[in-house]
CSV table of C-alpha atoms in Angstrom, one decimal:
chain,number,residue,atom,x,y,z
Y,81,MET,CA,76.2,57.1,64.1
Y,82,ILE,CA,77.2,60.9,63.3
Y,83,PRO,CA,75.9,61.3,59.9
Y,84,LEU,CA,79.5,62.5,57.7
Y,85,LYS,CA,77.7,64.9,55.2
Y,86,THR,CA,75.3,67.8,56.6
Y,87,THR,CA,73.3,69.4,54.2
Y,88,ALA,CA,70.6,72.8,54.6
Y,89,VAL,CA,68.0,72.9,51.9
Y,90,TYR,CA,65.3,75.4,52.6
Y,91,PHE,CA,62.9,77.0,51.1
Y,92,SER,CA,63.2,80.8,52.4
Y,93,ALA,CA,61.3,83.7,50.6
Y,94,THR,CA,62.1,86.1,53.4
Y,95,GLU,CA,65.1,83.7,55.0
Y,96,THR,CA,64.2,83.3,58.4
Y,97,SER,CA,63.6,79.6,57.7
Y,98,LYS,CA,67.1,79.8,56.2
Y,99,ARG,CA,68.5,80.9,59.5
Y,100,ASN,CA,66.8,78.6,61.7
Y,101,VAL,CA,67.7,75.5,59.2
Y,102,GLU,CA,71.7,76.7,58.5
Y,103,ALA,CA,71.9,76.8,62.9
Y,104,ILE,CA,70.8,73.9,63.1
Y,105,ALA,CA,73.1,72.4,60.3
Y,106,GLU,CA,76.5,74.2,61.8
Y,107,THR,CA,75.6,72.7,65.2
Y,108,PHE,CA,76.2,69.0,63.1
Y,109,ALA,CA,79.2,70.3,60.5
Y,110,ALA,CA,81.2,73.2,60.3
Y,111,ASP,CA,81.8,72.1,56.6
Y,112,TYR,CA,78.1,71.8,56.1
Y,113,LYS,CA,76.4,72.5,52.3
Y,114,SER,CA,73.5,74.5,51.8
Y,115,ILE,CA,71.1,74.1,48.8
Y,116,ASP,CA,68.2,77.1,48.3
Y,117,LEU,CA,65.3,76.1,46.6
Y,118,THR,CA,63.9,79.7,47.0
Y,119,ARG,CA,64.2,81.2,43.5
Y,120,PHE,CA,62.2,79.7,40.5
Y,121,ASP,CA,65.3,79.0,39.0
Y,122,SER,CA,66.4,76.6,41.6
Y,123,ALA,CA,63.6,74.3,40.4
Y,124,GLY,CA,63.8,70.8,38.5
Y,125,LYS,CA,67.7,69.5,39.3
Y,126,ASP,CA,66.4,66.1,41.4
Y,127,ARG,CA,69.3,65.9,44.3
Y,128,TYR,CA,69.8,62.7,45.8
Y,129,PHE,CA,71.1,61.3,49.7
Y,130,ASP,CA,72.5,58.3,51.0
Y,131,LYS,CA,72.4,56.9,54.7
Y,132,ASP,CA,75.7,58.7,55.4
Y,133,ASP,CA,74.3,62.0,54.8
Y,134,LEU,CA,71.8,64.4,56.9
Y,135,VAL,CA,69.5,66.8,55.7
Y,136,ILE,CA,68.5,69.9,57.5
Y,137,ILE,CA,64.8,71.1,56.0
Y,138,GLY,CA,63.3,74.3,55.9
Y,139,ALA,CA,59.6,75.9,55.4
Y,140,PRO,CA,57.7,78.2,55.7
Y,141,VAL,CA,54.1,78.3,56.7
Y,142,TYR,CA,51.8,79.9,54.8
Y,143,SER,CA,47.9,78.9,56.1
Y,144,GLY,CA,48.3,76.1,58.5
Y,145,ARG,CA,50.5,74.0,55.5
Y,146,ILE,CA,53.4,74.2,53.9
Y,147,TYR,CA,53.5,76.6,50.9
Y,148,CYS,CA,52.7,74.3,48.0
Y,149,GLY,CA,55.4,75.8,45.6
Y,150,ALA,CA,58.5,74.3,48.6
Y,151,ALA,CA,56.8,71.4,48.0
Y,152,GLU,CA,57.3,70.8,44.8
Y,153,ARG,CA,60.6,71.4,44.8
Y,154,PHE,CA,61.0,69.0,47.5
Y,155,HIS,CA,59.9,66.5,45.6
Y,156,THR,CA,63.3,66.5,43.6
Y,157,LEU,CA,64.9,65.4,46.8
Y,158,HIS,CA,65.5,61.9,47.1
Y,159,GLY,CA,66.5,59.5,49.8
Y,160,ASP,CA,67.8,56.1,50.8
Y,161,GLN,CA,66.8,56.1,54.4
Y,162,THR,CA,68.6,59.0,55.2
Y,163,PRO,CA,68.0,60.6,58.4
Y,164,CYS,CA,66.2,64.0,58.0
Y,165,LEU,CA,65.2,66.6,60.5
Y,166,ILE,CA,62.0,69.2,59.5
Y,167,THR,CA,61.3,72.4,60.2
Y,168,VAL,CA,58.8,74.7,59.5
Y,169,THR,CA,58.6,78.9,60.1
Y,170,TYR,CA,55.4,80.4,61.1
Y,171,GLY,CA,54.6,83.9,61.7
Y,172,ASN,CA,52.7,83.0,65.6
Y,173,ARG,CA,49.4,82.4,64.2
Y,174,HIS,CA,50.2,78.2,64.7
Y,175,TYR,CA,51.6,75.8,62.0
Y,176,ASP,CA,48.4,73.3,62.0
Y,177,ASP,CA,49.3,70.3,60.0
Y,178,ALA,CA,52.1,71.8,58.3
Y,179,LEU,CA,54.7,69.6,60.4
Y,180,LEU,CA,53.2,66.5,60.0
Y,181,GLU,CA,52.9,67.4,56.4
Y,182,LEU,CA,56.8,67.9,56.2
Y,183,LYS,CA,57.2,65.0,57.5
Y,184,ASP,CA,55.2,62.8,55.4
Y,185,LEU,CA,56.4,64.7,52.2
Y,186,MET,CA,60.2,63.6,53.5
Y,187,THR,CA,59.5,59.9,54.6
Y,188,GLN,CA,57.4,59.7,51.0
Y,189,GLN,CA,60.4,60.7,49.5
Y,190,GLY,CA,62.5,58.4,51.0
Y,191,PHE,CA,63.9,59.9,54.1
Y,192,ARG,CA,64.1,59.1,57.7
Y,193,VAL,CA,62.8,61.8,59.8
Y,194,ILE,CA,64.3,62.1,63.2
Y,195,ALA,CA,63.1,65.1,64.5
Y,196,GLY,CA,61.8,67.7,63.9
Y,197,ALA,CA,61.1,71.7,64.8
Y,198,ALA,CA,58.1,74.5,65.0
Y,199,LEU,CA,60.0,77.6,65.3
Y,200,ILE,CA,58.5,81.1,65.1
Y,201,GLY,CA,59.1,83.8,62.3
Y,202,GLU,CA,58.8,87.9,61.7
Y,203,HIS,CA,55.4,87.3,60.2
Y,204,THR,CA,56.0,88.4,56.6
Y,205,TYR,CA,52.6,91.1,57.2
Y,206,GLY,CA,52.6,94.0,59.8
Y,207,ASP,CA,54.2,94.2,63.2
Y,208,ILE,CA,54.3,90.0,64.1
Y,209,GLN,CA,56.9,88.6,66.1
Y,210,LYS,CA,59.6,91.7,64.7
Y,211,GLY,CA,63.3,90.3,65.0
Y,212,ARG,CA,62.2,86.4,65.5
Y,213,PRO,CA,64.1,84.1,65.4
Y,214,ASN,CA,66.1,86.2,67.7
Y,215,ASP,CA,69.4,85.0,69.8
Y,216,GLN,CA,67.8,83.4,72.3
Y,217,ASP,CA,65.2,81.6,70.2
Y,218,LEU,CA,68.5,80.8,67.7
Y,219,GLU,CA,70.0,78.9,70.9
Y,220,GLU,CA,66.7,77.2,71.9
Y,221,THR,CA,66.8,75.6,68.2
Y,222,ILE,CA,70.8,74.5,68.5
Y,223,ARG,CA,70.3,73.4,72.1
Y,224,PHE,CA,67.4,70.8,70.4
Y,225,ALA,CA,70.2,70.4,67.5
Y,226,GLU,CA,72.8,69.6,69.7
Y,227,ARG,CA,70.4,67.2,71.7
Y,228,ILE,CA,69.5,65.4,68.5
Y,229,ARG,CA,73.4,64.6,67.5
Y,230,GLU,CA,74.2,63.3,71.2
Y,231,GLU,CA,71.4,60.9,70.1
Y,232,LEU,CA,72.4,60.4,66.6
Y,233,ALA,CA,76.1,59.7,68.2
Y,234,SER,CA,74.8,57.2,70.8
Y,235,ASP,CA,72.3,55.4,68.3
Y,236,GLN,CA,69.3,56.2,70.3
Y,237,VAL,CA,67.3,58.1,67.7
Y,238,SER,CA,63.5,57.2,67.5
Y,239,GLU,CA,60.6,58.4,65.2
Y,240,PRO,CA,59.1,61.5,66.6
Y,241,VAL,CA,55.3,61.7,67.1
Y,242,ILE,CA,55.0,65.2,65.1
Y,243,PRO,CA,50.9,66.7,65.7
Y,244,GLY,CA,49.2,67.4,62.1
Y,245,LYS,CA,45.8,65.8,61.6
Y,246,HIS,CA,45.0,63.6,58.2
Y,247,PRO,CA,43.4,64.8,56.3
Y,248,TYR,CA,45.2,68.2,56.1
Y,249,ARG,CA,43.3,71.6,56.6
Y,250,ASP,CA,42.9,73.6,53.7
Y,251,GLY,CA,46.1,75.8,53.0
Y,252,GLY,CA,49.3,76.3,51.6
Y,253,ASN,CA,48.7,79.3,48.9
Y,254,GLY,CA,50.2,82.4,48.5
Y,255,GLY,CA,48.3,85.3,49.7
Y,256,GLY,CA,46.3,87.6,47.6
Y,257,PHE,CA,48.4,91.5,47.9
Y,258,ARG,CA,50.4,92.4,45.1
Y,259,PRO,CA,53.5,94.5,46.0
Y,260,LEU,CA,53.1,98.1,44.1
Y,261,THR,CA,56.6,100.1,42.7
Y,262,ASP,CA,57.3,103.6,43.2
Y,263,ASP,CA,58.6,106.1,40.9
Y,264,SER,CA,61.8,105.3,42.8
Y,265,CYS,CA,62.7,102.0,41.3
Y,266,ASN,CA,66.2,102.0,39.7
Y,267,ARG,CA,65.8,98.9,36.9
Y,268,CYS,CA,68.6,97.0,38.7
Y,269,HIS,CA,66.2,93.6,38.2
Y,270,LEU,CA,67.1,92.7,41.4
Y,271,CYS,CA,63.1,91.5,42.4
Y,272,GLU,CA,63.0,89.8,39.0
Y,273,LYS,CA,65.8,87.5,39.7
Y,274,GLU,CA,65.0,86.5,43.1
Y,275,CYS,CA,61.4,86.2,42.9
Y,276,PRO,CA,60.2,82.5,44.4
Y,277,LEU,CA,57.7,82.2,41.3
Y,278,GLY,CA,59.1,84.5,38.6
Y,279,ALA,CA,56.2,86.4,38.9
Y,280,ILE,CA,58.3,89.8,38.5
Y,281,HIS,CA,58.5,90.9,34.4
Y,282,GLU,CA,61.8,92.2,33.1
Y,283,ASP,CA,59.8,95.9,33.2
Y,284,CYS,CA,61.1,95.8,37.7
Y,285,ILE,CA,57.1,96.4,37.6
Y,286,THR,CA,54.6,94.3,35.9
Y,287,ILE,CA,53.9,91.6,38.2
Y,288,ASP,CA,51.8,88.2,36.8
Y,289,GLY,CA,48.6,88.0,40.0
Y,290,ASN,CA,48.8,84.2,38.7
Y,291,ARG,CA,52.2,83.7,40.0
Y,292,CYS,CA,52.4,86.3,42.3
Y,293,ILE,CA,52.5,84.5,45.9
Y,294,ALA,CA,53.0,88.1,48.6
Y,295,CYS,CA,56.0,86.7,50.2
Y,296,PHE,CA,57.3,90.0,50.1
Y,297,ARG,CA,60.7,88.8,49.1
Y,298,CYS,CA,60.5,91.9,46.7
Y,299,ILE,CA,59.9,94.2,49.1
Y,300,ARG,CA,62.6,93.1,51.7
Y,301,ILE,CA,65.3,93.0,48.8
Y,302,CYS,CA,65.0,96.3,46.8
Y,303,PRO,CA,68.0,98.3,47.7
Y,304,VAL,CA,66.3,101.5,46.9
Y,305,GLY,CA,62.8,100.8,48.7
Y,306,ALA,CA,60.8,101.4,46.0
Y,307,LYS,CA,58.7,98.0,46.3
Y,308,ASN,CA,56.0,98.5,48.9
Y,309,MET,CA,52.8,98.1,50.2
Y,310,ASN,CA,51.8,101.6,50.5
Y,311,THR,CA,47.9,101.3,50.0
Y,312,PRO,CA,45.4,102.1,52.5
Y,313,GLU,CA,43.4,98.5,52.8
Y,314,TYR,CA,47.1,97.0,53.3
Y,315,THR,CA,47.6,99.2,56.2
Y,316,ASP,CA,44.7,99.0,57.8
Y,317,PHE,CA,44.8,94.8,57.8
Y,318,ALA,CA,48.3,95.2,58.8
Y,319,ARG,CA,46.8,96.7,61.4
Y,320,ASP,CA,44.9,94.3,62.7
Y,321,PHE,CA,46.3,91.3,62.0
Y,322,SER,CA,49.1,92.5,64.1
Y,323,ASN,CA,46.7,92.5,66.9
Y,324,LYS,CA,45.0,89.4,66.5
Y,325,LEU,CA,48.4,87.8,67.2
Y,326,ALA,CA,50.2,89.8,69.2
Y,327,ILE,CA,50.1,87.1,72.0
Y,328,ARG,CA,54.2,85.8,71.9
Y,329,ARG,CA,54.1,82.1,71.0
Y,330,GLU,CA,57.0,80.1,71.4
Y,331,ASN,CA,59.7,77.5,69.6
Y,332,GLU,CA,58.1,73.7,69.4
Y,333,TYR,CA,60.8,71.1,69.2
Y,334,PHE,CA,59.5,66.7,68.1
């Protein structure tokens, strides 16, 4: 049976997970709802779903695990054997245990995982898989969602076999880089408001190094390009990292 309500839920600092999840959700229902758990002020509200719901989950991979902050926010989701389709988005290295970890988490929260996907997205650092997910990626993901929709309609959905290992590998933490701010900053406060961890102070310049996860959301959304990583250390790292991960990887569906 096709669920009556579809909800897309995501933590997506650079909006790649969001694009994937919403493409899937729209395949099931044009009037789907979105729950964005990215901003620091999105945490804390519990949400409950029943058997008539379908929940699509999206999270980024950090060193082979789902980002720990995203995992914390997904603990506010509660299901009642609610059908759930899980996705992780990663930047071309590997997703390792992230998809299995997300499956375990959502099962623990009362959801019934019916399918999963490990999807390629443009990496936060360097020039790795630029522009992905592209139109071809999204078409593949939509075809996957259509197949799952057909299986739901015919009551032929079975629990997917998700790759990964127990215990999980170490990972899930933020990166070590800290964005800089140049003199073009006009104090619009967009970076402060949109930071996933509330790491940017009211002056729009000072960054709490203990909170920042180096997602570079502030760099991507700054309307005047004031936020940057213009340092020799980052430039060298990004070049080497881009060369290391230059071979294209494909999306995987389960």
